[in-house]
Short mmCIF file of C-alpha atoms and ligand atoms in Angstrom, two decimals:
data_model
loop_
_atom_site.label_atom_id
_atom_site.label_comp_id
_atom_site.label_asym_id
_atom_site.label_seq_id
_atom_site.Cartn_x
_atom_site.Cartn_y
_atom_site.Cartn_z
CA UNK A 35 0.10 0.01 0.07
CA UNK A 36 2.01 3.00 -1.21
CA UNK A 37 0.80 6.60 -1.20
CA UNK A 38 -0.01 7.95 -4.72
CA UNK A 39 2.85 10.49 -4.17
CA UNK A 40 5.85 11.66 -2.06
CA UNK A 41 7.20 14.63 -0.77
CA UNK A 42 11.31 15.21 -1.38
CA UNK A 43 13.16 18.40 -0.54
CA UNK A 44 9.73 20.21 -1.21
CA UNK A 45 8.35 18.90 -4.35
CA UNK A 46 5.85 16.23 -4.95
CA UNK A 47 6.44 13.39 -6.83
CA UNK A 48 4.09 10.64 -8.07
CA UNK A 49 4.92 6.96 -7.24
CA UNK A 50 4.96 3.87 -9.05
CA UNK A 51 5.75 -0.01 -8.65
CA UNK A 52 9.39 0.86 -8.78
CA UNK A 53 9.19 3.48 -5.79
CA UNK A 54 12.01 1.97 -2.99
CA UNK A 55 13.31 5.51 -1.70
CA UNK A 56 12.90 5.12 2.31
CA UNK A 57 11.70 7.82 4.64
CA UNK A 58 15.46 7.70 6.32
CA UNK A 59 16.84 8.51 3.24
CA UNK A 60 14.71 11.19 2.48
CA UNK A 61 15.66 12.86 5.88
CA UNK A 62 19.39 12.94 4.82
CA UNK A 63 18.67 14.87 1.55
CA UNK A 64 18.64 18.31 3.32
CA UNK A 65 21.65 17.97 5.18
CA UNK A 66 24.41 19.12 2.78
CA UNK A 67 27.45 18.16 4.74
CA UNK A 68 29.70 18.96 1.87
CA UNK A 69 29.02 22.80 2.51
CA UNK A 70 29.53 22.93 6.14
CA UNK A 71 33.10 24.50 7.12
CA UNK A 72 34.85 22.57 9.68
CA UNK A 73 33.50 19.01 8.49
CA UNK A 74 35.89 16.41 7.50
CA UNK A 75 33.85 16.14 4.18
CA UNK A 76 34.22 19.97 3.60
CA UNK A 77 37.91 20.24 4.94
CA UNK A 78 38.81 17.04 2.28
CA UNK A 79 36.79 18.86 -0.65
CA UNK A 80 38.58 22.13 0.04
CA UNK A 81 41.72 20.80 0.43
CA UNK A 82 41.62 18.82 -3.14
CA UNK A 83 40.18 21.73 -4.81
CA UNK A 84 42.99 23.74 -3.52
CA UNK A 85 45.31 21.43 -4.43
CA UNK A 86 44.45 21.32 -7.89
CA UNK A 87 44.16 25.13 -8.29
CA UNK A 88 47.59 25.18 -7.27
CA UNK A 89 49.37 22.15 -8.81
CA UNK A 90 46.77 20.76 -11.09
CA UNK A 91 47.17 22.73 -14.76
CA UNK A 92 47.94 26.18 -15.66
CA UNK A 93 44.02 26.38 -16.10
CA UNK A 94 42.05 26.94 -12.85
CA UNK A 95 39.26 24.01 -11.91
CA UNK A 96 35.79 25.48 -11.62
CA UNK A 97 34.15 24.28 -8.41
CA UNK A 98 30.50 24.74 -8.45
CA UNK A 99 28.32 23.92 -5.52
CA UNK A 100 25.97 20.85 -5.54
CA UNK A 101 23.30 23.28 -4.06
CA UNK A 102 22.32 23.77 -7.42
CA UNK A 103 22.35 20.24 -8.75
CA UNK A 104 19.37 18.09 -7.84
CA UNK A 105 20.18 14.64 -6.44
CA UNK A 106 17.07 13.50 -8.23
CA UNK A 107 18.29 12.75 -11.67
CA UNK A 108 16.87 10.81 -14.53
CA UNK A 109 18.10 7.22 -15.52
CA UNK A 110 19.54 9.30 -18.64
CA UNK A 111 21.45 11.49 -16.61
CA UNK A 112 22.62 8.57 -14.24
CA UNK A 113 23.20 5.76 -16.74
CA UNK A 114 21.81 6.45 -20.64
CA UNK A 115 24.32 9.24 -21.33
CA UNK A 116 27.10 7.55 -19.59
CA UNK A 117 26.90 4.78 -21.98
CA UNK A 118 25.75 2.15 -18.99
CA UNK A 119 24.56 -0.73 -21.13
CA UNK A 120 20.63 -1.27 -20.59
CA UNK A 121 21.22 -4.60 -18.60
CA UNK A 122 23.97 -2.98 -15.98
CA UNK A 123 23.25 -4.05 -12.49
CA UNK A 124 23.79 -0.47 -11.57
CA UNK A 125 20.04 0.43 -12.78
CA UNK A 126 18.39 -2.24 -10.82
CA UNK A 127 15.78 -1.62 -8.05
CA UNK A 128 18.06 -3.42 -5.47
CA UNK A 129 21.26 -1.06 -6.17
CA UNK A 130 19.58 2.30 -6.40
CA UNK A 131 17.09 4.37 -5.10
CA UNK A 132 14.20 5.17 -7.04
CA UNK A 133 11.55 7.87 -6.67
CA UNK A 134 9.51 6.44 -9.67
CA UNK A 135 10.45 5.06 -12.91
CA UNK A 136 11.85 8.15 -14.13
CA UNK A 137 13.70 9.73 -11.10
CA UNK A 138 16.44 8.30 -9.06
CA UNK A 139 19.21 9.28 -6.43
CA UNK A 140 22.18 10.01 -8.24
CA UNK A 141 24.35 6.95 -7.36
CA UNK A 142 27.43 8.66 -8.46
CA UNK A 143 28.66 12.14 -9.17
CA UNK A 144 29.25 10.98 -12.67
CA UNK A 145 25.50 11.96 -13.45
CA UNK A 146 26.23 15.53 -13.54
CA UNK A 147 29.07 15.12 -15.96
CA UNK A 148 27.15 16.24 -19.02
CA UNK A 149 26.09 19.46 -17.48
CA UNK A 150 29.31 20.11 -16.11
CA UNK A 151 31.24 19.95 -19.72
CA UNK A 152 27.94 21.69 -21.09
CA UNK A 153 28.84 24.49 -18.74
CA UNK A 154 31.80 25.44 -21.17
CA UNK A 155 34.89 24.98 -18.52
CA UNK A 156 37.54 22.60 -19.51
CA UNK A 157 38.61 21.81 -15.95
CA UNK A 158 36.14 21.21 -13.07
CA UNK A 159 35.92 19.54 -9.80
CA UNK A 160 32.36 18.78 -8.44
CA UNK A 161 31.22 17.32 -4.98
CA UNK A 162 28.14 15.89 -4.09
CA UNK A 163 25.84 13.23 -2.22
CA UNK A 164 25.52 9.92 -3.92
CA UNK A 165 23.16 7.20 -2.66
CA UNK A 166 23.42 3.50 -2.99
CA UNK A 167 21.49 0.69 -1.52
CA UNK A 168 23.89 -1.64 0.53
CA UNK A 169 25.13 -3.61 3.58
CA UNK A 170 24.98 -2.39 6.87
CA UNK A 171 28.54 -1.83 8.83
CA UNK A 172 31.22 0.51 9.90
CA UNK A 173 32.33 1.51 6.51
CA UNK A 174 28.82 1.30 4.54
CA UNK A 175 26.24 4.01 4.37
CA UNK A 176 23.56 4.73 2.03
CA UNK A 177 24.55 8.05 1.63
CA UNK A 178 28.22 9.10 0.89
CA UNK A 179 30.06 12.00 -0.96
CA UNK A 180 32.27 11.59 -3.93
CA UNK A 181 34.19 14.11 -6.00
CA UNK A 182 34.43 13.99 -9.46
CA UNK A 183 37.42 15.92 -11.44
CA UNK A 184 37.70 16.10 -15.31
CA UNK A 185 39.87 18.24 -17.54
CA UNK A 186 39.48 18.35 -21.30
CA UNK A 187 41.77 19.76 -24.09
CA UNK A 188 41.00 20.75 -27.90
CA UNK A 189 42.62 18.13 -30.15
CA UNK A 190 44.19 21.07 -32.30
CA UNK A 191 47.56 22.45 -32.38
CA UNK A 192 47.07 25.00 -29.13
CA UNK A 193 45.03 22.58 -27.43
CA UNK A 194 47.78 20.23 -27.47
CA UNK A 195 50.27 22.61 -26.61
CA UNK A 196 48.29 23.66 -23.59
CA UNK A 197 48.17 19.66 -22.72
CA UNK A 198 51.97 19.15 -23.07
CA UNK A 199 52.32 22.72 -20.82
CA UNK A 200 49.79 21.03 -18.38
CA UNK A 201 52.36 17.81 -18.17
CA UNK A 202 55.13 19.68 -17.86
CA UNK A 203 53.53 21.77 -15.07
CA UNK A 204 52.29 18.51 -13.07
CA UNK A 205 55.73 16.72 -13.81
CA UNK A 206 57.59 19.67 -12.02
CA UNK A 207 54.89 19.79 -8.94
CA UNK A 208 55.06 16.08 -8.46
CA UNK A 209 58.52 15.16 -7.25
CA UNK A 210 58.90 11.60 -8.94
CA UNK A 211 61.30 10.64 -6.12
CA UNK A 212 58.66 10.87 -3.69
CA UNK A 213 56.67 8.29 -5.60
CA UNK A 214 57.21 4.74 -6.32
CA UNK A 215 54.56 3.70 -9.43
CA UNK A 216 53.63 -0.02 -10.09
CA UNK A 217 51.86 0.99 -13.44
CA UNK A 218 50.29 -2.55 -14.49
CA UNK A 219 48.11 -1.11 -17.23
CA UNK A 220 48.32 -1.89 -21.03
CA UNK A 221 46.31 -0.54 -24.00
CA UNK A 222 44.47 -3.56 -25.27
CA UNK A 223 40.99 -4.88 -26.26
CA UNK A 224 39.83 -4.96 -22.79
CA UNK A 225 41.02 -1.59 -22.00
CA UNK A 226 41.16 0.01 -25.45
CA UNK A 227 41.77 3.43 -26.77
CA UNK A 228 38.37 5.03 -28.61
CA UNK A 229 37.81 4.58 -32.33
CA UNK A 230 37.89 8.05 -33.20
CA UNK A 231 40.86 8.99 -31.01
CA UNK A 232 44.45 9.58 -32.23
CA UNK A 233 46.69 7.37 -29.95
CA UNK A 234 49.44 10.26 -29.88
CA UNK A 235 46.90 12.23 -28.55
CA UNK A 236 45.18 9.98 -26.12
CA UNK A 237 48.82 8.89 -24.90
CA UNK A 238 49.36 12.83 -23.82
CA UNK A 239 45.82 12.52 -22.00
CA UNK A 240 46.79 9.49 -20.05
CA UNK A 241 50.13 11.02 -19.22
CA UNK A 242 48.32 13.98 -17.77
CA UNK A 243 45.85 12.12 -16.05
CA UNK A 244 48.68 9.84 -14.19
CA UNK A 245 50.75 13.20 -13.23
CA UNK A 246 47.53 14.46 -11.80
CA UNK A 247 46.54 11.96 -10.07
CA UNK A 248 49.65 10.69 -8.54
CA UNK A 249 50.28 14.43 -7.39
CA UNK A 250 46.89 14.48 -5.55
CA UNK A 251 48.15 11.31 -4.01
CA UNK A 252 51.29 12.49 -2.73
CA UNK A 253 49.13 15.41 -1.26
CA UNK A 254 46.99 13.61 0.25
CA UNK A 255 48.80 10.47 1.78
CA UNK A 256 52.20 12.11 2.81
CA UNK A 257 51.49 15.99 3.26
CA UNK A 258 48.12 15.72 5.00
CA UNK A 259 48.78 12.29 6.29
CA UNK A 260 51.79 13.70 7.87
CA UNK A 261 53.92 10.92 6.73
CA UNK A 262 57.80 11.52 6.44
CA UNK A 263 59.19 12.40 3.30
CA UNK A 264 61.79 9.57 4.05
CA UNK A 265 59.98 6.69 2.53
CA UNK A 266 58.48 7.18 -1.27
CA UNK A 267 54.30 6.54 -1.50
CA UNK A 268 53.84 3.48 -3.42
CA UNK A 269 51.21 3.71 -5.94
CA UNK A 270 49.83 1.21 -7.90
CA UNK A 271 47.59 1.75 -11.46
CA UNK A 272 44.94 -1.35 -12.22
CA UNK A 273 42.96 -1.43 -15.42
CA UNK A 274 39.47 -1.08 -14.86
CA UNK A 275 36.50 -0.89 -16.49
CA UNK A 276 33.94 2.17 -16.48
CA UNK A 277 31.03 2.46 -19.18
CA UNK A 278 31.89 6.14 -19.58
CA UNK A 279 35.93 6.30 -19.75
CA UNK A 280 37.98 4.08 -21.81
CA UNK A 281 40.87 3.33 -21.31
CA UNK A 282 39.92 3.19 -17.53
CA UNK A 283 42.01 2.78 -14.54
CA UNK A 284 41.70 2.17 -10.72
CA UNK A 285 44.54 3.45 -8.71
CA UNK A 286 45.49 2.09 -5.02
CA UNK A 287 47.78 3.46 -2.70
CA UNK A 288 49.96 1.30 -0.12
CA UNK A 289 49.04 3.04 3.15
CA UNK A 290 49.66 1.71 7.01
CA UNK A 291 50.93 -1.73 5.26
CA UNK A 292 47.69 -2.11 3.52
CA UNK A 293 46.59 -1.57 -0.60
CA UNK A 294 43.62 0.76 -0.67
CA UNK A 295 41.47 1.45 -3.54
CA UNK A 296 41.30 4.90 -3.89
CA UNK A 297 39.71 6.04 -7.25
CA UNK A 298 38.55 5.18 -10.75
CA UNK A 299 39.42 7.16 -13.63
CA UNK A 300 40.00 6.99 -17.34
CA UNK A 301 39.68 9.00 -20.90
CA UNK A 302 36.15 10.43 -21.12
CA UNK A 303 34.06 8.65 -23.42
CA UNK A 304 33.51 10.85 -26.88
CA UNK A 305 29.64 9.86 -26.35
CA UNK A 306 29.43 12.00 -23.16
CA UNK A 307 31.22 14.80 -24.48
CA UNK A 308 28.93 14.68 -27.48
CA UNK A 309 25.87 15.00 -25.15
CA UNK A 310 27.50 18.16 -23.87
CA UNK A 311 27.96 19.32 -26.89
CA UNK A 312 31.34 19.48 -26.76
CA UNK A 313 33.35 19.16 -30.00
CA UNK A 314 37.05 18.40 -31.10
CA UNK A 315 38.09 17.76 -27.33
CA UNK A 316 39.38 14.85 -25.38
CA UNK A 317 40.11 14.42 -21.84
CA UNK A 318 40.36 12.73 -18.63
CA UNK A 319 37.81 12.27 -15.61
CA UNK A 320 38.08 10.80 -12.05
CA UNK A 321 35.71 10.03 -9.27
CA UNK A 322 36.68 9.27 -5.75
CA UNK A 323 34.95 8.65 -2.12
CA UNK A 324 35.69 11.76 0.29
CA UNK A 325 34.34 9.22 3.70
CA UNK A 326 36.72 6.38 2.62
CA UNK A 327 39.64 8.83 2.49
CA UNK A 328 38.86 11.00 5.37
CA UNK A 329 38.24 7.62 7.53
CA UNK A 330 41.82 6.63 6.41
CA UNK A 331 43.31 10.00 6.91
CA UNK A 332 41.71 10.86 10.17
CA UNK A 333 41.26 7.44 11.79
CA UNK A 334 37.55 8.04 12.27
CA UNK A 335 36.40 4.21 12.99
CA UNK A 336 32.58 4.31 11.74
CA UNK A 337 30.92 6.02 8.91
CA UNK A 338 27.71 7.12 10.87
CA UNK A 339 30.13 9.75 12.56
CA UNK A 340 30.05 11.99 9.62
CA UNK A 341 26.44 12.46 10.39
CA UNK A 342 27.11 13.04 14.15
CA UNK A 343 25.54 16.33 15.55
CA UNK A 344 27.57 15.66 18.86
CA UNK A 345 30.06 18.82 19.44
CA UNK A 346 32.91 15.72 20.69
CA UNK A 347 33.02 14.73 17.29
CA UNK A 348 32.36 18.23 15.32
CA UNK A 349 34.51 20.32 17.54
CA UNK A 350 37.77 18.12 16.82
CA UNK A 351 38.16 19.51 13.26
CA UNK A 352 38.37 22.78 11.90
CA UNK A 353 39.22 24.30 8.03
CA UNK A 354 42.21 23.33 6.72
CA UNK A 355 43.24 20.57 8.77
CA UNK A 356 42.25 16.82 8.85
CA UNK A 357 43.83 16.03 12.27
CA UNK A 358 43.46 12.74 13.93
CA UNK A 359 40.43 11.86 15.45
CA UNK A 360 40.34 11.18 19.42
CA UNK A 361 37.73 8.56 19.85
CA UNK A 362 35.45 9.40 22.69
CA UNK A 363 34.32 6.13 24.82
CA UNK A 364 32.69 3.68 22.49
CA UNK A 365 29.20 3.22 24.12
CA UNK A 366 28.07 -0.57 24.94
CA UNK A 367 26.70 -2.48 22.09
CA UNK A 368 23.25 -4.38 22.56
CA UNK A 369 22.55 -7.13 19.72
CA UNK A 370 19.08 -8.50 18.78
CA UNK A 371 18.48 -11.45 16.53
CA UNK A 372 15.74 -11.13 13.85
CA UNK A 373 14.37 -14.40 12.35
CA UNK A 374 11.52 -15.32 10.13
CA UNK A 375 10.08 -17.87 7.85
CA UNK A 376 10.15 -16.58 4.25
CA UNK A 377 6.58 -16.25 2.64
CA UNK A 378 8.37 -17.26 -1.06
CA UNK A 379 11.94 -18.57 -1.92
CA UNK A 380 14.01 -15.38 -0.95
CA UNK A 381 14.15 -12.02 0.29
CA UNK A 382 16.43 -9.31 -0.74
CA UNK A 383 18.95 -8.37 1.74
CA UNK A 384 18.59 -4.90 0.89
CA UNK A 385 14.84 -4.83 1.66
CA UNK A 386 15.92 -5.87 5.09
CA UNK A 387 18.83 -3.41 5.60
CA UNK A 388 16.41 -0.58 4.36
CA UNK A 389 13.59 -1.40 6.96
CA UNK A 390 16.06 -1.44 9.86
CA UNK A 391 17.44 1.64 9.04
CA UNK A 392 13.99 2.92 8.77
CA UNK A 393 13.38 1.87 12.70
CA UNK A 394 16.93 2.54 14.04
CA UNK A 395 18.34 5.30 11.96
CA UNK A 396 21.98 5.77 12.80
CA UNK A 397 21.55 3.56 16.02
CA UNK A 398 22.17 0.52 14.13
CA UNK A 399 25.99 -0.26 13.64
CA UNK A 400 25.66 -3.77 11.54
CA UNK A 401 23.69 -6.33 10.27
CA UNK A 402 24.75 -9.86 9.41
CA UNK A 403 23.15 -12.83 8.16
CA UNK A 404 23.97 -15.82 10.77
CA UNK A 405 21.70 -18.53 9.71
CA UNK A 406 19.67 -19.60 6.58
CA UNK A 407 18.04 -22.73 7.13
CA UNK A 408 15.65 -25.16 5.29
CA UNK A 409 12.94 -26.50 7.17
CA UNK A 410 13.39 -30.46 6.39
CA UNK A 411 9.55 -31.26 6.37
CA UNK A 412 7.76 -28.28 4.88
CA UNK A 413 10.68 -26.92 3.03
CA UNK A 414 10.05 -23.24 4.72
CA UNK A 415 13.02 -20.91 4.23
CA UNK A 416 14.08 -19.47 7.62
CA UNK A 417 16.86 -16.72 7.67
CA UNK A 418 18.50 -15.26 10.90
CA UNK A 419 19.77 -11.64 10.87
CA UNK A 420 22.09 -10.49 13.98
CA UNK A 421 21.29 -6.47 14.55
CA UNK A 422 23.87 -4.94 16.19
CA UNK A 423 22.32 -1.47 18.03
CA UNK A 424 24.95 1.09 19.32
CA UNK A 425 24.84 4.79 19.49
CA UNK A 426 27.97 6.57 18.92
CA UNK A 427 27.25 9.40 21.52
CA UNK A 428 25.42 7.81 24.45
CA UNK A 429 24.52 4.48 26.30
CA UNK A 430 21.30 2.69 24.73
CA UNK A 431 18.99 1.79 27.45
CA UNK A 432 17.52 -2.09 26.86
CA UNK A 433 14.01 -0.69 26.61
CA UNK A 434 14.75 1.34 24.12
CA UNK A 435 16.34 -1.00 21.86
CA UNK A 436 13.76 -3.64 22.47
CA UNK A 437 11.46 -0.92 21.37
CA UNK A 438 13.40 -0.46 18.15
CA UNK A 439 13.77 -4.25 17.61
CA UNK A 440 9.91 -4.70 18.48
CA UNK A 441 9.13 -2.04 15.29
CA UNK A 442 11.79 -3.98 13.03
CA UNK A 443 9.99 -7.08 13.49
CA UNK A 444 6.47 -5.59 12.81
CA UNK A 445 7.64 -3.78 9.83
CA UNK A 446 9.43 -7.07 8.58
CA UNK A 447 5.77 -8.47 8.88
CA UNK A 448 4.12 -5.47 6.84
CA UNK A 449 6.90 -4.74 4.23
CA UNK A 450 7.98 -8.43 3.44
CA UNK A 451 5.10 -10.54 4.35
CA UNK A 452 7.67 -12.73 6.55
CA UNK A 453 6.40 -14.53 9.54
CA UNK A 454 8.61 -13.76 12.82
CA UNK A 455 9.71 -17.00 14.53
N1 LIG B 264 31.53 6.98 -11.09
C1 LIG B 264 32.55 6.08 -10.73
C2 LIG B 264 32.03 5.29 -9.39
O1 LIG B 264 31.29 5.78 -8.82
C3 LIG B 264 34.00 6.43 -10.81
C4 LIG B 264 34.61 7.14 -11.72
C5 LIG B 264 34.41 8.37 -12.08
C6 LIG B 264 35.21 6.49 -12.87
C7 LIG B 264 34.74 9.23 -13.48
C8 LIG B 264 35.65 7.04 -14.03
C9 LIG B 264 35.87 8.32 -14.50
O2 LIG B 264 32.86 4.26 -8.93
#
């Protein structure tokens, strides 16, 4: 029984059989963490913007505010214009939040690439909230922040001269001795040049991309992280696939003894630029997740903290500095199991996770499937999810947790048609 329409950010939208956006997601839309000075997301955004405007290229990077870009986008913006095949899993109701079949919450900042390229700026950086249905644990949250960056060059003599200048400039800014690069990328059928591109020009674009990204990683993981200059920073370039870039790459950094995936990037698909009516240009784009990098640099242990209004969190950060987070005592956790008989063969786990968030908000720390059992006599299937409740800011009373858990059980009956055990 869905309502005929829903209110989102002051607008009224018709619902349909695809509607799966939830109240707890709608409540996050007005938060605008990216625009709050002193919030770690804003601090990291500003740090990267000023890095690119000092060292990125001779040209400046246009950095428009996400306030003038609605988080509600069409499947055309989020997928079609970016050359996503029609059967790509990202389009599914299981992975994305739909208002109705014609409108969804952007799943990545790439959803605005066409508008940004069409604005006429050759280089830009764009940061916003993005939305994906996912599991519940300390590093996954259905809302997070991405930064998208791009730079395009004219495919004529002056354009190519700008590109070469850009490379010289970033090469100078990126002291190669501070970096140890493992480049595992090759151009081949799996990760090809684009048909209409001149390989000689593309190679220059790729070189500009690599220098720009390597320079950024040095800034973040050596300077901002306060790591000594004694040891080189290890960076690894790996072939990747994105529908909207080719060739495409994933970049990893070796930090605190581990390889960490930091970003995706590549040479912008000509189709994207054509949709933006940009002619005779080619360039690169990258996209990175801000929470992940901020958590690494500040040692913030749980992604829910970014949404905390507690001054013990917020007062620890100030503009310009990504300092180490001093944990305030972790409050006790309390877990409760939710077991039920399924009405049919299966239930989508993401549907369970969303309803838990609707009842518990940020009081849920993680949810884990601990039992999956088929009754030998009647073939009925039972699942058991262990829900770990914990507040980042205070101790929860037993009563409060029981009350939330009762709501979780009754909403499971209503939304999923399951029978609680
Ligand atoms: N949009 C991609 C993601 O969300 C990242 C990306 C951006 C990759 C731009 C290539 C170019 O994973």
